[in-house]
Every structure is written in structure tokens, then in C-alpha cells.
Amino acid sequence: MNNLPDLPTKFDVIVIGAGPSGSAAAYLLAKKGFKVLLIERGRGLGDKNLYGGRVYAPPIREVWPELDKEAPIQRWVTKERISMVQGEKVITFEYKAEKKISFVSYLTQLSQWMSKKAEDAGALFVTEVTIDEIVMKDGKAVGVRSGPDFIEADVVIDAEGVNRLLLERLGIVERLKPDNIALGVKEVLKTGASNIESSFNVGPNEGVAWVIMGDVTKGIPGGGFIYTNKDSISMGLVLHLKHSMNFIENGKFDEHVSKLVEEFRFHPYFRPYWKDAIISEYGAHLTIEGATHFMPSKFAYPGLLIVGDAAGLLLSTGYTFRGVDYAVYSGKLAAEAVEYARNNGGFTYENLETYDKNIRRSFMYNELFKHRGAELLMNNPVMMAKYPSILMRVMEKMFEGEYTQETIYNALMQALKEEKVGPFDLISQAFGMVKSL
Amino acid sequence: MRIVVGMKWVPGTTSVRIDPKTGTLIREGVPSIVNPHDMPAVELALQLKDTYGGEVIALTMSPPPAIRGLEYLIGMGVDRAILVSDRVYAGADTLATSYVLAKAIEKIDKEIGKVDLAIFGQETIDSSTAHIGAQTASWLDWPYIYYAHSVKLIDNNKVLVERVLENAIEDWEVELPAIISTHMKALKPRPVRLINKIRYKVEKPLITWTNNDMKLDPRCTGLKGSPTIVAKTVDVPEVPRKKVVYKPKDGEDAAKWLIKTLMEDEKASKALIKALKEGGAK
Ligand SMILES: Cc1cc2nc3c(=O)[nH]c(=O)nc-3n(C[C@H](O)[C@H](O)[C@H](O)COP(=O)(O)OP(=O)(O)OC[C@H]3O[C@@H](n4cnc5c(N)ncnc54)[C@H](O)[C@@H]3O)c2cc1C
Ligand SMILES: Cc1cc2nc3c(=O)[nH]c(=O)nc-3n(C[C@H](O)[C@H](O)[C@H](O)COP(=O)(O)OP(=O)(O)OC[C@H]3O[C@@H](n4cnc5c(N)ncnc54)[C@H](O)[C@@H]3O)c2cc1C
């Protein structure tokens, strides 16, 4: 029983990482009859609910049209809210959407659903194994190594996610810098489905995605978020690491971040939403910002395609992410390139390079560059503090006059004066903002 | 050598909470793991196979989720695994568990091939009775030795087992077949290998035996076969610690401060006075 004579040690495609990107690629390729090995270092169990989020459905439906019916979806986002907070003053916008475009989900559960899809389609799915190296021969990826085991493949798809140790080892990308990292601190508050539906005024499968700006982060660039799961609310803060460090160095901030989340939780405006809830989970983690400098110089190398977070395909504005859908979509493009190569004479670099071209032509690539300005803006502490402040003063002057109230125009002018911003500055900055958007 | 190794699929206790109302474990959302103390047993079995050849078979009596644990062991290099699982085995105490395991070992011996050794872990992290090895040996009437650190084959049907006790290191010659329980610190387990995981998926070297296969009298298994009665469970509440740190000038200062602080506390002062009286102080 000791020798392993009949075991496959050569596959058409090896996919490293069973996150959304890897599972999508593995699924589509297995369905097309490729011999696929999908390798995941985790246990492939979705026990943690902390990594929850709002996920956009349309790109994922292209791979799994059955998404809406089968996937572990907590609630569809039908209401969008944005709030600005200054002390106890709050301005909130609400948008009630018509279509079901995005949903709230626990990411581990969702990833697990996707990897199960890949396995059911015929991919050989192996968990609890870490790949140590993408093996290169004559400048071409020829397989992977884990401990003493080498497994060969025509194409390796790197779907290792944001940490990218394998790509770093190959010299394709550099180590993460604090400029590109944000700290997320989060709590899951169990409150019950009916509480959520009555306090947010939503239907049984509907929910809210809520972004909060202003004081909740004590002026540190970043923001707060709230979204509704089936019977719990996820809430927390995202803080840009570089700015947090500056704030701490300048003595502008000396509290533990958990304290900030606690203050947010006790804020009189938000607190009623989770009245009587119990904290069922809490934690912190790092996320990526500014993905455009995070991209490798190419998405395809000989024998190697890079997908998902590893490819820097993650749109993050600080408190909303489009990571899962981008990951799935890039997995789809990778699978299509592999299929194209098979049908057009083999897995040459020329053929695989169609993946690189298709990424650059895709909506994702455009979006990432389009939103670069917004990222810069959100990263600017002055802008982040000034505009909510001005708006807040305007509101105050318009509505909180005890006997008299200001016209909008006067309220705005006075507010600008009090905030020491000239009307011209406002216009030019607003213009700059619009341009960068 | 054909070696059977026992595995128990247990809740990862670092994350287990107790329901304050019912006093039972909250298993919801708690990921299970291979009982960590089984790992040295598996490693020992694999090392013996590496040295002497043969086969290692993992055995567990458990509901089907334990398959994940068996997969892990196959990933480490175990050749095949047997899940013994049936509703009539549920609610077993150690006697009923060891009975089923002993019968499974007999069945392996008869149907798969002669079993030379069965190796168990020292104890489990969720029950910690350390009964299973000894009881299984009693059912089978095989010699049993616990706290084993290493095993060497000295002739065809004899092994030399070194075991480490608190105050002694002992060498025992043990006739095969035998049952061994490893010391929890005996050996460091090897990691899972990619090739073994591929083998698991391709060959599915996993057998499930229900009571249709085992044909045991249900009166001897599960809850019915378990004479143990849990009279009462006591939830020991966490003691709130005061978390005071005092930096004394010298020993005398430290003693004075300690006495003073303890005397200020009602409970502590009573205990202190009692202890001093018993020690002969006035
Ligand atoms: C806290 C947090 C919140 C987020 N919220 C949202 C959200 O609300 N909406 C949204 O769309 N996106 C969100 N994202 C982003 C989203 O999770 C990612 O963009 C998405 O998961 C990327 O998918 P992926 O497949 O590229 O990588 P991942 O999902 O990171 O998967 C990579 C996998 O590869 C495995 N792996 C890595 N290295 C190896 C190796 N050497 N060998 C074997 N396996 C390996 C990892 O274990 C992992 O499972 C969030 C991210 C974080 C961290
Ligand atoms: C009255 C009573 C009622 C119980 N009711 C239940 C119940 O309803 N449900 C329940 O899950 N448990 C129940 N248990 C616990 C269960 O009986 C024991 O967990 C089990 O018999 C193993 O004992 P242990 O964990 O103390 O193992 P130990 O004797 O401490 O373990 C020693 C070694 O034996 C091996 N081993 C242990 N268990 C197994 C196994 N199942 N398969 C293969 N190898 C094994 C392992 O190698 C382990 O390292 C009950 C126990 C008692 C006393």
C-alpha cells in the first residue's frame, strides 16, 4: 500500500487557492472537461462569520446563473444609506433601490459554496495543503511544489489572494506597504430577523448597506459601515493604516480602536438599531486600499495566470468592497483564456496572453482607474473632515434656528466662513474632485 | 506490520463555550478537530510503517463528520480509514465505546488481515478519561502499555516499548498483538502531504461500517450499553481575579502587604486565619 503507482501527478490546470477567483476558474474549466487540481491551504470550512460583506451579483451570475437560488445569501440590499456624523448631529441619505444587484453574505460560506461547485463539476479539490512554490522551468511555470511533492500542469492559475507570498517569491510583486493597507474592526450583533425587519423597515429577504462618514473615526480617513445579515447586524470601522499611524504620532489619537467601535455602537442615533442585541463575534483584520498600485505588471506570464485579489483586482473605497465579484469575473476570464489556448494550438504564452488583454479591456480595469481619484479623496484627511463639517453647519443653520432660519445660500456662505473655506476654494476643490472622479 | 490507530473527532476546545443554563457544551459553530493527543499515536504508527513496512489503518467510532479527520490522517500518510458509525452507538460511555472499537479491531483482523498493534492517544481533550486504550485491551485480552514514547520491533512478535513516567523511564518487552497508548508529548506529527490528499480524493480509501456490518447486540452499545451514570455536572464559575500588582521593597514589605491585603478581604482573611491556626500559629 506504500507506493502510489496510479496517482495523477500531472494536471491540465492547477489552481492555487479556493477563494472566489480560484473556484470560479476551476469550476468553468472542469465543466469544459479540463483535468483541474484546486488546492486550498485552509480547512475549507466556513465556521467564521466575521468575514461578511456586501457582494455584487451580476458578474457572479455570469458564472453561476443559479446564484440567486442556491447561494448562501443573507439578505438582498434594497436600501442604501449614507450618513455623516458630527457629535450627535447626523445627516442621512437613503436610497431605495429597485433591482436586486447586491447581497449580504458571509464570505467563508459563499467561498465554500463556490468551491463545492468546482468540486461537483469535476475539479479535484484538495484542502489543508499549502503550496510552497510555483515551479518555473526555462521561464515558464510548469507546476507547483508543496513540501516534497511536485505536481505538474500545463497552466498554473495563481488565486492565492491578497497575501501573494508565491508571487513575491517569484519576484513578480513586492511586499505590501502600509500605504495600501486599512484596518477593519468589526462586530456582529445578534438581534433577530424580525427586529431587523421592523427597525430598518425592510422585507424578509431585504436589507440595508450603510456607510458612515465623519466623527465615527475621529477624523482618521476611513469610515463606518453597517449591514444587515439574516438575524444579525454587522457593524464596524475601517481605518487607513498610514493615517492612523500619523494620527497616533501627532498625538491626535491615543485610544484603542476597539474603543472607537464601542463609541460607534453606543452612538444615540445608531444604538436603537441593535437595542438588546448580543455581540456574537468581533475581530479585526487588514484589507487592501488603492489596488491600482497593487497590480502586477502583467496578468499573464508563460504558463501562469494571476486572478482575483492576487492580481490587485479589488475595488475598495475604504468601506465598500468589490472584491468577490471581481475575483469571480477574473476567474472566468482566465478560464476562457485557457480554453482559447487549448482550441488554438496549445498553452503558449501568446495564447494565454489573451487573458492579460481581456482583463485590461474589462469593466473591472476601467472601474479601478476611474475610482482612483475617489480613493485619493477618501484618503485626504482635510477633505474628509471639511465637507461633512460644512454640510453639518448648513443643516444646523437651516433647521435649528430657534426663532429664525437661514436661507440655503446664507447658510452655506456662513458655514464656509466659519470653516475658513473660501467659496472659490470650495468650487475649485469640488471641480478637482469631480475631475478625479 | 498492520497497525490500527484510534482517532476521536472532538470540538476544538479553545473555542468551546458552556451553556450556563443547561451546563452542556455549545457545539454550534464550533469547528471540530482530530483530538490533538491522537497525533503522536498516528505519527508513531507511521514511523513504524516507515521502518518495518506494512499498513496503518485509522479507526474511529463517530458520526460521519469525523470523515474530515480521517481525511486529515490519510493526508499524513495513513493507508486507509474505517468509520464505525450507527445510531445505536450514540450516547456511548467509555465502556460501550471501547466495546465497539474492540469488535472493529477483531473485524479488521479477520477480514483485512492480522492486526499486530493498535495505538491510541493518551487521552482526549473533550473527555480525558484515558479509558479507551485500557478497556479495548481488556475486551481483546491483549497486553496494554501506556505513556509510550518509542516502539521497536525486537523479533517477529515482540516489541520493545519505552515509556516515560514522572519518575522513571521504563523499557517493556511486549508480545504482539498489543495495545499501546502514546504519551501526549511523545512525537511531533508530520504535516499533511499534497500527494496523499490527491490519493484520498482519487482512491477514497475509506470504509464505513454500520451495525449491519458489525452485527453487535445493541444492548451492548450506545446509551443502552453504557452503565455510567452522570449524577451531576458542576459548572465551576470563573473566579474574578483582582489583578493587583504590588512592587515590594523587600521580602518583609511583601509579606506585610500581602497579609494586610488578605485581611481586608472577608473570605481570604477567614481562610488565612484557619490556615495559620492549623499550622499552630496563635
Ligand atoms: C475583511 C474583509 C472584508 C471584505 N468585504 C468584502 C465585501 O463586502 N464585498 C466584496 O465583494 N469583497 C469583500 N472583501 C474582499 C474579498 O474578500 C476578496 O476580494 C475576495 O475574496 C478575493 O477572492 P480571491 O479568490 O482572489 O482571494 P481569497 O478569497 O483571498 O482566496 C485566496 C485563497 O487562497 C488560499 N491560499 C493562499 N495562499 C495559498 C497557498 N500558498 N497554498 C494554498 N492555498 C493558498 C487562501 O487560504 C484563500 O482561501 C473583503 C475582504 C476582507 C479581508
Ligand atoms: C456517561 C457518559 C455518557 C456519555 N455520553 C456521550 C454522548 O452521548 N455522546 C458523546 O459523543 N460522548 C459521550 N460520552 C463521552 C464518550 O464516552 C467518550 O468520549 C468516549 O468513550 C471516549 O472516551 P474519552 O474521550 O475519555 O477517550 P480517552 O480514553 O481519553 O481516549 C484515549 C484514546 O482513545 C482513542 N479514542 C477515544 N475515543 C475514540 C473513538 N470514538 N474512536 C476511536 N478512538 C477513540 C483515541 O486514540 C484517544 O486518544 C459519554 C461519556 C460518559 C462517561
Tab-separated table of N, CA, C and O in Angstrom, chain A residues 138-190:
chain	number	residue	atom	x	y	z
A	138	ASP	N	12.773	27.150	-17.364
A	138	ASP	CA	13.048	27.963	-18.560
A	138	ASP	C	12.052	29.126	-18.681
A	138	ASP	O	11.477	29.370	-19.746
A	139	GLY	N	11.818	29.808	-17.568
A	139	GLY	CA	10.964	30.987	-17.600
A	139	GLY	C	9.480	30.710	-17.727
A	139	GLY	O	8.684	31.611	-17.960
A	140	LYS	N	9.109	29.452	-17.563
A	140	LYS	CA	7.698	29.103	-17.704
A	140	LYS	C	7.243	28.323	-16.466
A	140	LYS	O	7.983	27.470	-15.967
A	141	ALA	N	6.045	28.637	-15.990
A	141	ALA	CA	5.505	27.875	-14.865
A	141	ALA	C	5.138	26.478	-15.344
A	141	ALA	O	4.436	26.323	-16.332
A	142	VAL	N	5.635	25.469	-14.604
A	142	VAL	CA	5.378	24.084	-15.037
A	142	VAL	C	4.630	23.271	-13.985
A	142	VAL	O	4.311	22.111	-14.213
A	143	GLY	N	4.371	23.878	-12.829
A	143	GLY	CA	3.655	23.125	-11.805
A	143	GLY	C	3.837	23.767	-10.446
A	143	GLY	O	4.259	24.922	-10.350
A	144	VAL	N	3.479	23.017	-9.408
A	144	VAL	CA	3.591	23.556	-8.057
A	144	VAL	C	4.299	22.555	-7.157
A	144	VAL	O	4.312	21.352	-7.417
A	145	ARG	N	4.873	23.109	-6.084
A	145	ARG	CA	5.522	22.240	-5.107
A	145	ARG	C	4.937	22.511	-3.726
A	145	ARG	O	4.719	23.652	-3.328
A	146	SER	N	4.656	21.430	-3.034
A	146	SER	CA	4.230	21.524	-1.642
A	146	SER	C	5.064	20.522	-0.872
A	146	SER	O	4.975	19.321	-1.123
A	147	GLY	N	5.918	20.994	0.025
A	147	GLY	CA	6.815	20.076	0.735
A	147	GLY	C	7.612	19.302	-0.283
A	147	GLY	O	8.181	19.888	-1.210
A	148	PRO	N	7.631	17.975	-0.166
A	148	PRO	CA	8.428	17.189	-1.111
A	148	PRO	C	7.692	16.906	-2.431
A	148	PRO	O	8.285	16.317	-3.332
A	149	ASP	N	6.439	17.310	-2.526
A	149	ASP	CA	5.641	16.868	-3.675
A	149	ASP	C	5.606	17.906	-4.789
A	149	ASP	O	5.245	19.058	-4.566
A	150	PHE	N	5.926	17.454	-5.985
A	150	PHE	CA	5.829	18.310	-7.160
A	150	PHE	C	4.703	17.783	-8.041
A	150	PHE	O	4.657	16.598	-8.356
A	151	ILE	N	3.790	18.658	-8.411
A	151	ILE	CA	2.706	18.266	-9.311
A	151	ILE	C	2.776	19.177	-10.530
A	151	ILE	O	2.900	20.397	-10.411
A	152	GLU	N	2.683	18.535	-11.695
A	152	GLU	CA	2.917	19.232	-12.946
A	152	GLU	C	1.589	19.706	-13.558
A	152	GLU	O	0.552	19.088	-13.349
A	153	ALA	N	1.668	20.808	-14.304
A	153	ALA	CA	0.471	21.270	-15.006
A	153	ALA	C	0.864	22.079	-16.232
A	153	ALA	O	1.955	22.656	-16.286
A	154	ASP	N	-0.040	22.120	-17.214
A	154	ASP	CA	0.192	22.968	-18.383
A	154	ASP	C	0.052	24.437	-18.016
A	154	ASP	O	0.789	25.277	-18.494
A	155	VAL	N	-0.946	24.705	-17.155
A	155	VAL	CA	-1.175	26.083	-16.749
A	155	VAL	C	-1.367	26.127	-15.232
A	155	VAL	O	-2.066	25.285	-14.673
A	156	VAL	N	-0.720	27.101	-14.592
A	156	VAL	CA	-0.940	27.334	-13.169
A	156	VAL	C	-1.738	28.629	-13.042
A	156	VAL	O	-1.400	29.639	-13.664
A	157	ILE	N	-2.815	28.583	-12.279
A	157	ILE	CA	-3.573	29.807	-12.019
A	157	ILE	C	-3.332	30.211	-10.572
A	157	ILE	O	-3.625	29.443	-9.648
A	158	ASP	N	-2.762	31.393	-10.392
A	158	ASP	CA	-2.492	31.866	-9.044
A	158	ASP	C	-3.703	32.637	-8.546
A	158	ASP	O	-4.001	33.729	-9.024
A	159	ALA	N	-4.392	32.049	-7.569
A	159	ALA	CA	-5.586	32.684	-6.975
A	159	ALA	C	-5.369	32.762	-5.471
A	159	ALA	O	-6.271	32.519	-4.687
A	160	GLU	N	-4.138	33.098	-5.071
A	160	GLU	CA	-3.753	32.976	-3.656
A	160	GLU	C	-4.262	34.122	-2.793
A	160	GLU	O	-4.028	34.145	-1.595
A	161	GLY	N	-4.945	35.103	-3.403
A	161	GLY	CA	-5.478	36.184	-2.583
A	161	GLY	C	-4.437	37.260	-2.334
A	161	GLY	O	-3.402	37.325	-2.976
A	162	VAL	N	-4.752	38.078	-1.347
A	162	VAL	CA	-4.057	39.338	-1.183
A	162	VAL	C	-2.631	39.199	-0.658
A	162	VAL	O	-1.784	40.050	-0.885
A	163	ASN	N	-2.350	38.102	0.020
A	163	ASN	CA	-1.020	37.987	0.632
A	163	ASN	C	0.122	37.691	-0.325
A	163	ASN	O	1.250	38.062	-0.078
A	164	ARG	N	-0.156	36.992	-1.351
A	164	ARG	CA	0.710	36.831	-2.523
A	164	ARG	C	2.143	36.417	-2.223
A	164	ARG	O	3.087	36.925	-2.831
A	165	LEU	N	2.299	35.508	-1.283
A	165	LEU	CA	3.659	35.074	-0.964
A	165	LEU	C	4.311	34.374	-2.135
A	165	LEU	O	5.511	34.502	-2.362
A	166	LEU	N	3.506	33.642	-2.903
A	166	LEU	CA	4.079	32.890	-4.024
A	166	LEU	C	4.567	33.837	-5.115
A	166	LEU	O	5.651	33.657	-5.660
A	167	LEU	N	3.767	34.849	-5.397
A	167	LEU	CA	4.166	35.815	-6.425
A	167	LEU	C	5.362	36.638	-5.951
A	167	LEU	O	6.240	36.996	-6.729
A	168	GLU	N	5.383	36.907	-4.649
A	168	GLU	CA	6.525	37.642	-4.096
A	168	GLU	C	7.795	36.811	-4.271
A	168	GLU	O	8.827	37.325	-4.692
A	169	ARG	N	7.670	35.524	-3.985
A	169	ARG	CA	8.827	34.642	-4.131
A	169	ARG	C	9.325	34.577	-5.569
A	169	ARG	O	10.501	34.413	-5.817
A	170	LEU	N	8.402	34.707	-6.521
A	170	LEU	CA	8.809	34.680	-7.929
A	170	LEU	C	9.342	36.044	-8.382
A	170	LEU	O	9.810	36.190	-9.497
A	171	GLY	N	9.232	37.032	-7.499
A	171	GLY	CA	9.703	38.367	-7.873
A	171	GLY	C	8.734	39.123	-8.770
A	171	GLY	O	9.089	40.127	-9.369
A	172	ILE	N	7.493	38.637	-8.854
A	172	ILE	CA	6.512	39.302	-9.716
A	172	ILE	C	5.888	40.503	-9.011
A	172	ILE	O	5.552	41.489	-9.639
A	173	VAL	N	5.736	40.416	-7.703
A	173	VAL	CA	5.185	41.560	-6.960
A	173	VAL	C	6.059	41.841	-5.743
A	173	VAL	O	6.883	41.022	-5.344
A	174	GLU	N	5.834	43.028	-5.150
A	174	GLU	CA	6.569	43.398	-3.946
A	174	GLU	C	5.709	43.190	-2.714
A	174	GLU	O	4.507	43.006	-2.801
A	175	ARG	N	6.366	43.291	-1.574
A	175	ARG	CA	5.670	43.156	-0.308
A	175	ARG	C	4.685	44.308	-0.093
A	175	ARG	O	4.868	45.407	-0.613
A	176	LEU	N	3.626	44.054	0.676
A	176	LEU	CA	2.631	45.098	0.961
A	176	LEU	C	3.224	46.259	1.734
A	176	LEU	O	4.049	46.072	2.606
A	177	LYS	N	2.773	47.463	1.423
A	177	LYS	CA	3.202	48.645	2.178
A	177	LYS	C	2.015	49.168	3.002
A	177	LYS	O	0.868	49.012	2.599
A	178	PRO	N	2.295	49.849	4.133
A	178	PRO	CA	1.187	50.349	4.955
A	178	PRO	C	0.283	51.320	4.185
A	178	PRO	O	-0.903	51.429	4.469
A	179	ASP	N	0.847	52.021	3.193
A	179	ASP	CA	0.021	52.928	2.377
A	179	ASP	C	-1.162	52.207	1.760
A	179	ASP	O	-2.176	52.807	1.443
A	180	ASN	N	-0.980	50.932	1.520
A	180	ASN	CA	-2.004	50.192	0.797
A	180	ASN	C	-2.902	49.381	1.720
A	180	ASN	O	-3.664	48.544	1.255
A	181	ILE	N	-2.753	49.612	3.018
A	181	ILE	CA	-3.468	48.733	3.935
A	181	ILE	C	-4.412	49.532	4.835
A	181	ILE	O	-4.082	50.631	5.270
A	182	ALA	N	-5.581	48.971	5.065
A	182	ALA	CA	-6.513	49.563	6.023
A	182	ALA	C	-6.837	48.514	7.074
A	182	ALA	O	-6.778	47.315	6.823
A	183	LEU	N	-7.155	49.031	8.251
A	183	LEU	CA	-7.510	48.133	9.346
A	183	LEU	C	-9.029	48.126	9.488
A	183	LEU	O	-9.641	49.183	9.584
A	184	GLY	N	-9.620	46.954	9.472
A	184	GLY	CA	-11.062	46.830	9.690
A	184	GLY	C	-11.318	46.248	11.069
A	184	GLY	O	-10.688	45.267	11.454
A	185	VAL	N	-12.208	46.884	11.811
A	185	VAL	CA	-12.577	46.375	13.128
A	185	VAL	C	-14.085	46.178	13.093
A	185	VAL	O	-14.813	47.060	12.651
A	186	LYS	N	-14.517	45.045	13.571
A	186	LYS	CA	-15.883	44.689	13.263
A	186	LYS	C	-16.556	43.906	14.369
A	186	LYS	O	-15.911	43.156	15.073
A	187	GLU	N	-17.853	44.094	14.499
A	187	GLU	CA	-18.633	43.303	15.451
A	187	GLU	C	-19.872	42.746	14.755
A	187	GLU	O	-20.419	43.383	13.857
A	188	VAL	N	-20.270	41.568	15.173
A	188	VAL	CA	-21.531	41.007	14.688
A	188	VAL	C	-22.503	41.021	15.855
A	188	VAL	O	-22.232	40.444	16.905
A	189	LEU	N	-23.614	41.726	15.698
A	189	LEU	CA	-24.571	41.902	16.790
A	189	LEU	C	-25.823	41.099	16.479
A	189	LEU	O	-26.520	41.369	15.497
A	190	LYS	N	-26.074	40.111	17.315
A	190	LYS	CA	-27.231	39.249	17.074
A	190	LYS	C	-28.487	39.909	17.630
A	190	LYS	O	-28.550	40.203	18.813
